[in-house]
Each structure stands twice: as structure tokens, then as C-alpha cells.
Amino acid sequence: MDQDNICVVLHSIGDLRLENRPIPEPGPNEVLLQMHSVGICGSDVHYWQHGHIGDYKVTNPLILGHEGSGRVVRVGPGVEHLKPGDRVAIEPGVPRKVDDFFKMGRYNLSPSIYFCATPPDDGNLCRYYKHNANFCYKLPDNVTFEEGALIEPLSVGIHACRRGGVTLGSTVLICGAGPIGLVCMLVAKAMGASMVVITDLLESRLAIAKELGADFSLAVKKEDVPTNIAKSVESLLGSQPHVSIDCTGIESSIQTAIHATHSGGVVVLVGMASDTVSIPLVTVSVKELDIRGIFRYCNTWPMAIAMLASKKVNLKPLVTHRFPLEQAIKAFETTRQGLGIKIMLKCDKNDQNP
Ligand SMILES: *[C@@H]1O[C@H](CO)[C@@H](O)[C@H](O)[C@H]1NC(C)=O
Ligand SMILES: [Zn+2]
């Protein structure tokens, strides 16, 4: 066991520090984990650069990181399904109350949920971290720690495709080929979508999307007219898509999704860039479109592990950079510059493998 517990702590805008914190003691129904791999998310970078996301403000030092996996080192009282040595993936959102949302199976909507690296709740970008054992999922030997960490972004894709009703033979438009657009594409294909078209401003991202299995990619420009992009989508697919998933949050992109979608279809809003946007509401009405919001995810880890163990999805190509935990500031800087797709921090000094 390492004796230090380096954590990546955000103090205020732009002020990210490596700090040594006491190794936590697992309480009832908790496990202490030696962290192995933690992915850096756009939201971590956003907190670092802006000090807030919407109303969530960083007022006290906050440990970042919510895309993690690790190994159990100690179990607290009452933990039965895990033992020291088990490799686990961490679901960062842990409901605190058995409220209406919990009873509905939609615990992600509970206002009192604990969520890693969302103020005031600390994240898991540390050498050691304790977590509710029920939200730590054992990984089979043939699923790597990095795949375990990637279950967090994959979960966004699963939830978005479930909310969109993607099924066997669906045609799907995905706006945005960043990490979330890519996982939506991978999940849509795994759920049986017959054709997926993905759009982005950057050719480099579209090239990766094609490599990962997108049927069509469409390069768009900021000044392109949404109805024209919608027509291009239709000609690529031969018809309008049943489901459109916007992963950008940009007004023109949401408009494109609405214009592109087949009447009676679904538009899923995953990206959150601007608070208020204008949309062609009459189009929504006459096409009877369902516009569905997404807030994180729920009930996705067991399914994700099954998909990874059976090799139905391959997330490994998403990891383009790796840094040891000690170089976290450099890793954040690399993420901020938009280099690569997913950047992993390796938290275990003695095991920096995938
Ligand atoms: C991976 O491991 C699981 C659990 O041990 C097993 O059920 C599954 O068949 C394995 N998958 C492959 C592709 O070997
Ligand atoms: Zn994330």
C-alpha cells in the first residue's frame, strides 16, 4: 500500500493543486479503494476554468474526478458482496434518501444525491477513496480498469439511447463527435441501430468516429443553415432518422436535430452549453416530436459491465493519453487544449497498465 494519498484538489478558478490527504476509513456499507484509473471529464475541466457549472459553485476546496475504477483494500461493517483485492468500477452518483425518485428507479433525479466532484461532494481523483459499496461494481477479469473507468461516460450513452428508444433497425443522428457523441454512437450500434450518422466541426473527430464504427460522418461548419444540414443527413440515410441525439448543447445543433428527425421521432438533449435556446416549435408540433432531456444516468453499470465482458462494445480506442497521478496538472492542461479523446490518470504507482 502506498503511504501517501495524493488528491487533485480545485481551490478556486484556475487553482488546481496536488495535496496529500489522510487515507479515509470506510464506514458502514463503505469500501476503501486504491484508485487505479480515473478519466478526466469535460465537467472537471469546466469547474477548473470557470469555478461553477450552472448553480453548482466551487466555494470550498473540491477533489475532482468521477470516472474511476480501483481495487478494494478494506471493507467497512456490513459489506458482503466485496472483499479486499476485488477490482471495481465506481458509479459516482449515490442516492442518500429513499425518496420518490429512488422508488421510481430514477435515483439520478433525486435532489439529495451524492455525486463525485459536484460541489460540495468530493470526487475520486486520489490514491485512496472511500465509496458506498453498493455503488461499486465488481469487474470480471477480462474487463480492464480503464474500461471500468469508461463506464461512466458509457453510461451517458446508454441512458441517452434508452431515453431515445433506440432499438433494432433504428436510424440515428448524433450531433457532436466528442467523447459523449462517440459513446452514444457505440451504444446505438450495440443496441441494434441499422445506421448512425455523426456530425462535428472537426474532421479529426469524425475520422475517429468512422474508425469506431459510425456508418456516416458529416462535417458541418458554424455558419451552415440547420435545415440544410438536416437535408444532408436525410440524403446520407435515405430517410430521416428516427432518433436524434444532440451532444453539443449548441442552439444551431439542436435546431438541426429537430429539423432532421422523422415525424413521430425523438430528439434527445444530452449536451448542455447554453441555458436558453430558441427552437422551431411549430416544427416540433407538426412532426409530433418528443424532446427528451437527460440528467446523467441511472441503472447502467450492470448492463455496461455485461456489454464489456461480452465484447459487444470496445471502448479501448477512446483512451488516447495517460499520465501518472503526479502529473495531473499537465493532464488537465492537455484535456483543456482538446487534445485526444479520453485522458486517463493512473493513480497506482505500482500498476500503470490499462
Ligand atoms: C469474460 O468474463 C466473463 C466472466 O468471467 C465471462 O462470462 C465471459 O464469457 C468472458 N468473455 C469473453 C469474451 O471471454
Ligand atoms: Zn464525466
mmCIF file of C-alpha atoms and ligand atoms in Angstrom:
data_model
loop_
_atom_site.group_PDB
_atom_site.id
_atom_site.type_symbol
_atom_site.label_atom_id
_atom_site.label_comp_id
_atom_site.label_asym_id
_atom_site.label_seq_id
_atom_site.Cartn_x
_atom_site.Cartn_y
_atom_site.Cartn_z
ATOM 1 C CA MET A 1 0.000 0.000 0.000
ATOM 2 C CA ASP A 2 1.309 3.475 -0.857
ATOM 3 C CA GLN A 3 1.528 5.629 2.201
ATOM 4 C CA ASP A 4 0.716 8.950 0.585
ATOM 5 C CA ASN A 5 -2.758 9.918 -0.555
ATOM 6 C CA ILE A 6 -2.218 12.490 -3.270
ATOM 7 C CA CYS A 7 -5.500 14.084 -4.375
ATOM 8 C CA VAL A 8 -6.264 16.549 -7.175
ATOM 9 C CA VAL A 9 -7.948 19.478 -5.436
ATOM 10 C CA LEU A 10 -9.596 22.502 -7.011
ATOM 11 C CA HIS A 11 -9.414 25.565 -4.719
ATOM 12 C CA SER A 12 -10.868 28.245 -6.981
ATOM 13 C CA ILE A 13 -10.923 29.198 -10.670
ATOM 14 C CA GLY A 14 -7.634 28.132 -12.258
ATOM 15 C CA ASP A 15 -6.167 26.997 -8.912
ATOM 16 C CA LEU A 16 -5.691 23.226 -9.143
ATOM 17 C CA ARG A 17 -3.326 21.601 -6.622
ATOM 18 C CA LEU A 18 -1.929 18.211 -5.693
ATOM 19 C CA GLU A 19 -2.463 17.713 -1.979
ATOM 20 C CA ASN A 20 -1.806 14.902 0.435
ATOM 21 C CA ARG A 21 -4.974 13.997 2.344
ATOM 22 C CA PRO A 22 -5.454 11.437 5.151
ATOM 23 C CA ILE A 23 -6.382 7.954 3.896
ATOM 24 C CA PRO A 24 -10.122 7.671 4.671
ATOM 25 C CA GLU A 25 -11.577 4.972 6.935
ATOM 26 C CA PRO A 26 -14.516 3.060 5.402
ATOM 27 C CA GLY A 27 -17.703 3.375 7.470
ATOM 28 C CA PRO A 28 -20.711 1.016 7.475
ATOM 29 C CA ASN A 29 -21.523 -0.210 3.939
ATOM 30 C CA GLU A 30 -18.467 1.558 2.538
ATOM 31 C CA VAL A 31 -15.274 0.284 0.944
ATOM 32 C CA LEU A 32 -11.838 1.869 0.826
ATOM 33 C CA LEU A 33 -10.465 1.721 -2.715
ATOM 34 C CA GLN A 34 -6.965 2.066 -4.051
ATOM 35 C CA MET A 35 -7.758 4.053 -7.161
ATOM 36 C CA HIS A 36 -6.322 2.714 -10.405
ATOM 37 C CA SER A 37 -7.591 4.754 -13.382
ATOM 38 C CA VAL A 38 -9.611 7.968 -13.459
ATOM 39 C CA GLY A 39 -10.690 9.658 -16.693
ATOM 40 C CA ILE A 40 -10.742 13.435 -16.948
ATOM 41 C CA CYS A 41 -14.165 14.742 -17.956
ATOM 42 C CA GLY A 42 -15.158 17.989 -19.632
ATOM 43 C CA SER A 43 -17.001 18.878 -16.433
ATOM 44 C CA ASP A 44 -13.797 18.601 -14.336
ATOM 45 C CA VAL A 45 -12.095 20.997 -16.741
ATOM 46 C CA HIS A 46 -15.117 23.308 -16.679
ATOM 47 C CA TYR A 47 -15.007 23.589 -12.869
ATOM 48 C CA TRP A 48 -11.270 24.312 -13.078
ATOM 49 C CA GLN A 49 -11.702 27.006 -15.746
ATOM 50 C CA HIS A 50 -14.969 28.597 -14.571
ATOM 51 C CA GLY A 51 -15.418 27.622 -10.904
ATOM 52 C CA HIS A 52 -19.007 26.525 -11.460
ATOM 53 C CA ILE A 53 -21.398 24.569 -13.650
ATOM 54 C CA GLY A 54 -24.780 26.285 -13.566
ATOM 55 C CA ASP A 55 -25.694 26.719 -9.927
ATOM 56 C CA TYR A 56 -23.064 24.253 -8.663
ATOM 57 C CA LYS A 57 -20.307 26.572 -7.407
ATOM 58 C CA VAL A 58 -16.892 25.636 -6.032
ATOM 59 C CA THR A 59 -16.799 27.533 -2.723
ATOM 60 C CA ASN A 60 -14.641 25.104 -0.716
ATOM 61 C CA PRO A 61 -11.691 23.013 -1.937
ATOM 62 C CA LEU A 62 -13.132 20.217 -4.106
ATOM 63 C CA ILE A 63 -11.475 16.921 -5.057
ATOM 64 C CA LEU A 64 -12.133 16.384 -8.786
ATOM 65 C CA GLY A 65 -12.738 13.150 -10.723
ATOM 66 C CA HIS A 66 -15.821 10.972 -11.204
ATOM 67 C CA GLU A 67 -14.838 8.449 -13.906
ATOM 68 C CA GLY A 68 -12.950 5.941 -11.804
ATOM 69 C CA SER A 69 -12.075 2.363 -11.050
ATOM 70 C CA GLY A 70 -9.915 0.780 -8.385
ATOM 71 C CA ARG A 71 -9.195 -2.131 -6.103
ATOM 72 C CA VAL A 72 -10.836 -2.777 -2.754
ATOM 73 C CA VAL A 73 -8.322 -2.519 0.109
ATOM 74 C CA ARG A 74 -10.637 -2.543 3.132
ATOM 75 C CA VAL A 75 -14.336 -3.114 3.694
ATOM 76 C CA GLY A 76 -16.456 -1.417 6.331
ATOM 77 C CA PRO A 77 -19.037 -3.145 8.558
ATOM 78 C CA GLY A 78 -21.936 -4.773 6.713
ATOM 79 C CA VAL A 79 -20.289 -5.116 3.306
ATOM 80 C CA GLU A 80 -20.967 -8.605 1.996
ATOM 81 C CA HIS A 81 -20.510 -8.598 -1.769
ATOM 82 C CA LEU A 82 -16.961 -7.216 -1.913
ATOM 83 C CA LYS A 83 -13.662 -8.239 -0.349
ATOM 84 C CA PRO A 84 -10.112 -6.851 -0.371
ATOM 85 C CA GLY A 85 -8.494 -7.396 -3.773
ATOM 86 C CA ASP A 86 -11.703 -7.094 -5.813
ATOM 87 C CA ARG A 87 -11.451 -4.843 -8.865
ATOM 88 C CA VAL A 88 -14.420 -2.478 -9.149
ATOM 89 C CA ALA A 89 -15.919 0.289 -11.269
ATOM 90 C CA ILE A 90 -17.377 3.209 -9.324
ATOM 91 C CA GLU A 91 -20.808 4.672 -10.003
ATOM 92 C CA PRO A 92 -20.278 8.276 -8.815
ATOM 93 C CA GLY A 93 -23.912 9.085 -8.031
ATOM 94 C CA VAL A 94 -25.157 7.620 -4.758
ATOM 95 C CA PRO A 95 -28.708 8.407 -3.623
ATOM 96 C CA ARG A 96 -28.880 9.483 0.023
ATOM 97 C CA LYS A 97 -32.623 9.034 0.530
ATOM 98 C CA VAL A 98 -35.284 6.509 -0.326
ATOM 99 C CA ASP A 99 -37.413 9.267 -1.876
ATOM 100 C CA ASP A 100 -39.980 9.206 -4.716
ATOM 101 C CA PHE A 101 -37.254 9.240 -7.355
ATOM 102 C CA PHE A 102 -35.484 6.318 -5.764
ATOM 103 C CA LYS A 103 -38.755 4.376 -5.619
ATOM 104 C CA MET A 104 -39.381 5.099 -9.318
ATOM 105 C CA GLY A 105 -35.939 3.729 -10.173
ATOM 106 C CA ARG A 106 -34.869 7.189 -11.318
ATOM 107 C CA TYR A 107 -32.473 7.999 -8.495
ATOM 108 C CA ASN A 108 -30.425 10.302 -10.746
ATOM 109 C CA LEU A 109 -33.244 12.845 -10.347
ATOM 110 C CA SER A 110 -33.066 12.929 -6.549
ATOM 111 C CA PRO A 111 -32.066 16.415 -5.345
ATOM 112 C CA SER A 112 -30.138 14.953 -2.424
ATOM 113 C CA ILE A 113 -27.966 12.524 -4.432
ATOM 114 C CA TYR A 114 -24.242 12.376 -3.606
ATOM 115 C CA PHE A 115 -22.253 12.918 -6.772
ATOM 116 C CA CYS A 116 -18.467 12.762 -7.036
ATOM 117 C CA ALA A 117 -16.821 16.076 -7.935
ATOM 118 C CA THR A 118 -20.040 18.074 -7.884
ATOM 119 C CA PRO A 119 -19.848 20.712 -5.123
ATOM 120 C CA PRO A 120 -19.912 20.089 -2.222
ATOM 121 C CA ASP A 121 -19.226 16.360 -2.840
ATOM 122 C CA ASP A 122 -15.622 15.293 -3.359
ATOM 123 C CA GLY A 123 -14.532 13.205 -6.316
ATOM 124 C CA ASN A 124 -12.203 10.228 -6.560
ATOM 125 C CA LEU A 125 -9.064 11.598 -8.202
ATOM 126 C CA CYS A 126 -6.856 10.357 -5.363
ATOM 127 C CA ARG A 127 -4.693 7.401 -4.497
ATOM 128 C CA TYR A 128 -7.296 6.290 -1.952
ATOM 129 C CA TYR A 129 -11.002 6.973 -1.893
ATOM 130 C CA LYS A 130 -13.941 5.526 0.034
ATOM 131 C CA HIS A 131 -17.334 4.922 -1.568
ATOM 132 C CA ASN A 132 -20.696 3.320 -0.873
ATOM 133 C CA ALA A 133 -20.128 -0.401 -1.531
ATOM 134 C CA ASN A 134 -23.484 -0.791 -3.292
ATOM 135 C CA PHE A 135 -22.268 1.631 -5.969
ATOM 136 C CA CYS A 136 -19.013 -0.267 -6.557
ATOM 137 C CA TYR A 137 -19.430 -2.982 -9.199
ATOM 138 C CA LYS A 138 -17.080 -5.923 -9.441
ATOM 139 C CA LEU A 139 -15.232 -6.149 -12.761
ATOM 140 C CA PRO A 140 -14.666 -9.532 -14.430
ATOM 141 C CA ASP A 141 -11.002 -10.384 -15.184
ATOM 142 C CA ASN A 142 -11.494 -9.679 -18.883
ATOM 143 C CA VAL A 143 -12.587 -6.053 -18.304
ATOM 144 C CA THR A 144 -9.686 -3.668 -17.689
ATOM 145 C CA PHE A 145 -9.574 -0.921 -15.061
ATOM 146 C CA GLU A 146 -9.671 1.694 -17.830
ATOM 147 C CA GLU A 147 -12.780 0.120 -19.333
ATOM 148 C CA GLY A 148 -14.203 0.193 -15.801
ATOM 149 C CA ALA A 149 -13.481 3.929 -15.565
ATOM 150 C CA LEU A 150 -15.028 4.490 -19.019
ATOM 151 C CA ILE A 151 -18.326 3.008 -17.823
ATOM 152 C CA GLU A 152 -19.146 6.488 -16.518
ATOM 153 C CA PRO A 153 -19.195 8.210 -19.930
ATOM 154 C CA LEU A 154 -20.572 4.993 -21.497
ATOM 155 C CA SER A 155 -23.488 5.277 -19.073
ATOM 156 C CA VAL A 156 -24.414 8.641 -20.554
ATOM 157 C CA GLY A 157 -24.618 6.916 -23.945
ATOM 158 C CA ILE A 158 -26.708 4.052 -22.558
ATOM 159 C CA HIS A 159 -29.113 6.421 -20.814
ATOM 160 C CA ALA A 160 -29.414 8.661 -23.887
ATOM 161 C CA CYS A 161 -30.120 5.707 -26.200
ATOM 162 C CA ARG A 162 -32.631 4.235 -23.737
ATOM 163 C CA ARG A 163 -34.413 7.587 -23.393
ATOM 164 C CA GLY A 164 -34.376 7.925 -27.183
ATOM 165 C CA GLY A 165 -35.866 4.462 -27.637
ATOM 166 C CA VAL A 166 -33.050 3.280 -29.914
ATOM 167 C CA THR A 167 -33.766 -0.291 -30.947
ATOM 168 C CA LEU A 168 -33.173 -2.891 -33.652
ATOM 169 C CA GLY A 169 -33.151 -1.145 -37.028
ATOM 170 C CA SER A 170 -33.289 2.430 -35.720
ATOM 171 C CA THR A 171 -31.613 5.136 -37.738
ATOM 172 C CA VAL A 172 -29.835 7.651 -35.550
ATOM 173 C CA LEU A 173 -28.327 11.120 -35.918
ATOM 174 C CA ILE A 174 -25.713 12.107 -33.371
ATOM 175 C CA CYS A 175 -24.635 15.739 -33.249
ATOM 176 C CA GLY A 176 -21.104 16.095 -31.894
ATOM 177 C CA ALA A 177 -18.245 13.576 -32.049
ATOM 178 C CA GLY A 178 -16.569 14.307 -28.707
ATOM 179 C CA PRO A 179 -16.286 11.542 -26.088
ATOM 180 C CA ILE A 180 -20.044 11.608 -25.335
ATOM 181 C CA GLY A 181 -21.074 11.633 -29.013
ATOM 182 C CA LEU A 182 -18.760 8.682 -29.585
ATOM 183 C CA VAL A 183 -20.161 6.603 -26.711
ATOM 184 C CA CYS A 184 -23.720 7.391 -27.894
ATOM 185 C CA MET A 185 -22.718 6.109 -31.325
ATOM 186 C CA LEU A 186 -21.140 2.922 -29.907
ATOM 187 C CA VAL A 187 -24.190 2.192 -27.743
ATOM 188 C CA ALA A 188 -26.663 2.940 -30.573
ATOM 189 C CA LYS A 189 -24.835 0.432 -32.781
ATOM 190 C CA ALA A 190 -24.730 -2.143 -29.970
ATOM 191 C CA MET A 191 -28.472 -1.657 -29.387
ATOM 192 C CA GLY A 192 -29.121 -2.578 -32.994
ATOM 193 C CA ALA A 193 -29.276 0.762 -34.831
ATOM 194 C CA SER A 194 -29.019 -0.002 -38.535
ATOM 195 C CA MET A 195 -27.363 3.293 -39.457
ATOM 196 C CA VAL A 196 -25.762 6.066 -37.449
ATOM 197 C CA VAL A 197 -24.663 9.403 -38.883
ATOM 198 C CA ILE A 198 -22.492 11.618 -36.698
ATOM 199 C CA THR A 199 -21.682 15.303 -37.224
ATOM 200 C CA ASP A 200 -18.889 17.549 -35.956
ATOM 201 C CA LEU A 201 -16.983 20.696 -36.809
ATOM 202 C CA LEU A 202 -13.661 18.846 -36.685
ATOM 203 C CA GLU A 203 -12.603 16.355 -39.367
ATOM 204 C CA SER A 204 -10.169 14.760 -36.907
ATOM 205 C CA ARG A 205 -13.010 13.762 -34.593
ATOM 206 C CA LEU A 206 -15.107 12.455 -37.491
ATOM 207 C CA ALA A 207 -12.214 10.294 -38.646
ATOM 208 C CA ILE A 208 -12.147 8.658 -35.191
ATOM 209 C CA ALA A 209 -15.941 8.216 -35.264
ATOM 210 C CA LYS A 210 -15.668 6.389 -38.597
ATOM 211 C CA GLU A 211 -12.888 4.179 -37.232
ATOM 212 C CA LEU A 212 -15.074 3.318 -34.252
ATOM 213 C CA GLY A 213 -17.967 2.250 -36.466
ATOM 214 C CA ALA A 214 -20.104 5.250 -37.452
ATOM 215 C CA ASP A 215 -21.817 4.488 -40.760
ATOM 216 C CA PHE A 216 -21.646 8.076 -41.965
ATOM 217 C CA SER A 217 -19.885 11.216 -40.828
ATOM 218 C CA LEU A 218 -20.873 14.716 -41.806
ATOM 219 C CA ALA A 219 -18.561 17.695 -41.399
ATOM 220 C CA VAL A 220 -20.509 20.841 -40.518
ATOM 221 C CA LYS A 221 -19.473 24.475 -40.307
ATOM 222 C CA LYS A 222 -20.634 27.034 -37.739
ATOM 223 C CA GLU A 223 -22.357 29.078 -40.434
ATOM 224 C CA ASP A 224 -24.234 26.135 -42.021
ATOM 225 C CA VAL A 225 -28.019 26.500 -42.007
ATOM 226 C CA PRO A 226 -29.735 23.828 -39.808
ATOM 227 C CA THR A 227 -32.352 22.937 -42.449
ATOM 228 C CA ASN A 228 -29.560 22.339 -44.972
ATOM 229 C CA ILE A 229 -27.641 20.088 -42.602
ATOM 230 C CA ALA A 230 -30.909 18.232 -41.958
ATOM 231 C CA LYS A 231 -31.274 17.654 -45.729
ATOM 232 C CA SER A 232 -27.721 16.291 -45.935
ATOM 233 C CA VAL A 233 -28.489 13.883 -43.083
ATOM 234 C CA GLU A 234 -31.586 12.668 -44.911
ATOM 235 C CA SER A 235 -29.698 12.064 -48.149
ATOM 236 C CA LEU A 236 -26.972 10.109 -46.335
ATOM 237 C CA LEU A 237 -29.501 7.835 -44.599
ATOM 238 C CA GLY A 238 -32.011 7.671 -47.437
ATOM 239 C CA SER A 239 -34.677 8.860 -44.980
ATOM 240 C CA GLN A 240 -34.921 10.971 -41.840
ATOM 241 C CA PRO A 241 -33.525 9.441 -38.622
ATOM 242 C CA HIS A 242 -35.932 8.009 -36.036
ATOM 243 C CA VAL A 243 -33.823 9.325 -33.187
ATOM 244 C CA SER A 244 -31.510 12.337 -32.950
ATOM 245 C CA ILE A 245 -29.148 12.792 -30.027
ATOM 246 C CA ASP A 246 -27.608 16.216 -29.539
ATOM 247 C CA CYS A 247 -24.328 16.067 -27.641
ATOM 248 C CA THR A 248 -23.299 19.688 -28.214
ATOM 249 C CA GLY A 249 -25.898 21.827 -26.445
ATOM 250 C CA ILE A 250 -25.379 24.429 -29.190
ATOM 251 C CA GLU A 251 -28.534 26.190 -30.415
ATOM 252 C CA SER A 252 -27.982 25.592 -34.145
ATOM 253 C CA SER A 253 -27.200 21.939 -33.488
ATOM 254 C CA ILE A 254 -30.420 21.412 -31.500
ATOM 255 C CA GLN A 255 -32.297 23.107 -34.354
ATOM 256 C CA THR A 256 -30.603 20.754 -36.812
ATOM 257 C CA ALA A 257 -31.676 17.736 -34.743
ATOM 258 C CA ILE A 258 -35.292 18.944 -34.739
ATOM 259 C CA HIS A 259 -35.363 19.575 -38.487
ATOM 260 C CA ALA A 260 -33.604 16.297 -39.246
ATOM 261 C CA THR A 261 -35.766 13.927 -37.197
ATOM 262 C CA HIS A 262 -38.521 11.856 -38.804
ATOM 263 C CA SER A 263 -42.085 12.763 -37.803
ATOM 264 C CA GLY A 264 -43.055 10.861 -34.682
ATOM 265 C CA GLY A 265 -39.403 10.545 -33.694
ATOM 266 C CA VAL A 266 -37.423 11.521 -30.644
ATOM 267 C CA VAL A 267 -34.832 14.242 -30.028
ATOM 268 C CA VAL A 268 -32.615 13.622 -27.013
ATOM 269 C CA LEU A 269 -30.766 16.558 -25.474
ATOM 270 C CA VAL A 270 -27.510 15.438 -23.877
ATOM 271 C CA GLY A 271 -25.259 18.477 -24.355
ATOM 272 C CA MET A 272 -25.659 21.427 -22.030
ATOM 273 C CA ALA A 273 -23.959 24.502 -23.445
ATOM 274 C CA SER A 274 -26.467 27.318 -23.118
ATOM 275 C CA ASP A 275 -29.256 27.806 -20.635
ATOM 276 C CA THR A 276 -31.826 29.167 -23.089
ATOM 277 C CA VAL A 277 -32.064 28.406 -26.790
ATOM 278 C CA SER A 278 -34.674 29.101 -29.431
ATOM 279 C CA ILE A 279 -36.141 26.116 -31.244
ATOM 280 C CA PRO A 280 -38.550 25.746 -34.185
ATOM 281 C CA LEU A 281 -41.553 24.893 -32.037
ATOM 282 C CA VAL A 282 -44.078 24.628 -34.859
ATOM 283 C CA THR A 283 -41.859 22.017 -36.488
ATOM 284 C CA VAL A 284 -41.826 20.107 -33.198
ATOM 285 C CA SER A 285 -45.636 20.227 -33.081
ATOM 286 C CA VAL A 286 -46.439 19.294 -36.653
ATOM 287 C CA LYS A 287 -43.912 16.457 -36.599
ATOM 288 C CA GLU A 288 -45.079 15.267 -33.160
ATOM 289 C CA LEU A 289 -41.500 15.088 -31.967
ATOM 290 C CA ASP A 290 -40.696 14.082 -28.415
ATOM 291 C CA ILE A 291 -37.892 16.190 -26.975
ATOM 292 C CA ARG A 292 -36.305 14.398 -24.025
ATOM 293 C CA GLY A 293 -33.814 15.693 -21.503
ATOM 294 C CA ILE A 294 -31.034 13.724 -19.877
ATOM 295 C CA PHE A 295 -29.547 14.156 -16.430
ATOM 296 C CA ARG A 296 -26.545 11.853 -16.059
ATOM 297 C CA TYR A 297 -27.915 8.255 -15.920
ATOM 298 C CA CYS A 298 -29.284 5.546 -13.662
ATOM 299 C CA ASN A 299 -29.225 1.735 -13.615
ATOM 300 C CA THR A 300 -26.468 1.451 -16.195
ATOM 301 C CA TRP A 301 -23.405 -0.156 -14.543
ATOM 302 C CA PRO A 302 -24.539 -3.807 -14.605
ATOM 303 C CA MET A 303 -25.547 -3.546 -18.261
ATOM 304 C CA ALA A 304 -22.306 -1.760 -19.159
ATOM 305 C CA ILE A 305 -20.199 -4.442 -17.472
ATOM 306 C CA ALA A 306 -22.132 -7.155 -19.314
ATOM 307 C CA MET A 307 -21.538 -5.366 -22.622
ATOM 308 C CA LEU A 308 -17.821 -5.004 -21.915
ATOM 309 C CA ALA A 309 -17.369 -8.595 -20.695
ATOM 310 C CA SER A 310 -19.108 -9.956 -23.785
ATOM 311 C CA LYS A 311 -17.060 -7.613 -26.023
ATOM 312 C CA LYS A 312 -20.222 -6.062 -27.518
ATOM 313 C CA VAL A 313 -18.630 -2.627 -27.208
ATOM 314 C CA ASN A 314 -14.972 -1.725 -27.484
ATOM 315 C CA LEU A 315 -14.065 1.389 -25.512
ATOM 316 C CA LYS A 316 -10.305 0.865 -25.546
ATOM 317 C CA PRO A 317 -9.608 3.150 -28.559
ATOM 318 C CA LEU A 318 -11.148 6.079 -26.642
ATOM 319 C CA VAL A 319 -8.105 6.354 -24.373
ATOM 320 C CA THR A 320 -5.529 8.459 -26.213
ATOM 321 C CA HIS A 321 -3.355 9.785 -23.356
ATOM 322 C CA ARG A 322 -2.202 8.512 -19.969
ATOM 323 C CA PHE A 323 -0.481 10.443 -17.181
ATOM 324 C CA PRO A 324 0.629 9.338 -13.719
ATOM 325 C CA LEU A 325 -1.413 10.994 -10.953
ATOM 326 C CA GLU A 326 1.611 13.135 -10.023
ATOM 327 C CA GLN A 327 1.315 14.817 -13.460
ATOM 328 C CA ALA A 328 -2.368 15.632 -13.079
ATOM 329 C CA ILE A 329 -1.929 19.347 -13.797
ATOM 330 C CA LYS A 330 -0.269 18.535 -17.128
ATOM 331 C CA ALA A 331 -3.065 16.049 -17.886
ATOM 332 C CA PHE A 332 -5.713 18.707 -17.197
ATOM 333 C CA GLU A 333 -3.868 21.162 -19.420
ATOM 334 C CA THR A 334 -3.807 18.554 -22.221
ATOM 335 C CA THR A 335 -7.554 17.998 -21.817
ATOM 336 C CA ARG A 336 -8.251 21.744 -21.813
ATOM 337 C CA GLN A 337 -6.435 22.053 -25.142
ATOM 338 C CA GLY A 338 -8.838 19.467 -26.594
ATOM 339 C CA LEU A 339 -6.016 17.065 -27.460
ATOM 340 C CA GLY A 340 -7.031 13.421 -27.888
ATOM 341 C CA ILE A 341 -10.296 11.870 -26.767
ATOM 342 C CA LYS A 342 -10.098 10.480 -23.233
ATOM 343 C CA ILE A 343 -7.193 11.231 -20.940
ATOM 344 C CA MET A 344 -6.596 8.780 -18.094
ATOM 345 C CA LEU A 345 -4.840 9.469 -14.839
ATOM 346 C CA LYS A 346 -3.033 6.473 -13.424
ATOM 347 C CA CYS A 347 -3.342 6.570 -9.654
ATOM 348 C CA ASP A 348 -1.475 3.382 -8.653
ATOM 349 C CA LYS A 349 2.303 3.901 -8.601
ATOM 350 C CA ASN A 350 2.918 0.159 -8.973
ATOM 351 C CA ASP A 351 0.414 -0.562 -11.754
ATOM 352 C CA GLN A 352 0.093 1.914 -14.596
ATOM 353 C CA ASN A 353 -1.328 -0.677 -17.022
ATOM 354 C CA PRO A 354 -4.646 -0.113 -18.831
HETATM 355 C C1 LIG B 1 -15.369 -12.528 -19.720
HETATM 356 O O1 LIG B 1 -15.518 -12.999 -18.394
HETATM 357 C C2 LIG B 1 -16.863 -13.313 -18.036
HETATM 358 C C3 LIG B 1 -16.915 -13.605 -16.547
HETATM 359 O O2 LIG B 1 -15.864 -14.431 -16.132
HETATM 360 C C4 LIG B 1 -17.345 -14.455 -18.902
HETATM 361 O O3 LIG B 1 -18.701 -14.775 -18.595
HETATM 362 C C5 LIG B 1 -17.257 -14.032 -20.365
HETATM 363 O O4 LIG B 1 -17.605 -15.107 -21.213
HETATM 364 C C6 LIG B 1 -15.836 -13.574 -20.727
HETATM 365 N N1 LIG B 1 -15.870 -13.005 -22.053
HETATM 366 C C7 LIG B 1 -15.038 -13.384 -23.035
HETATM 367 C C8 LIG B 1 -15.279 -12.741 -24.358
HETATM 368 O O5 LIG B 1 -14.134 -14.175 -22.875
HETATM 369 ZN ZN ZN B 2 -17.961 12.663 -16.903
#
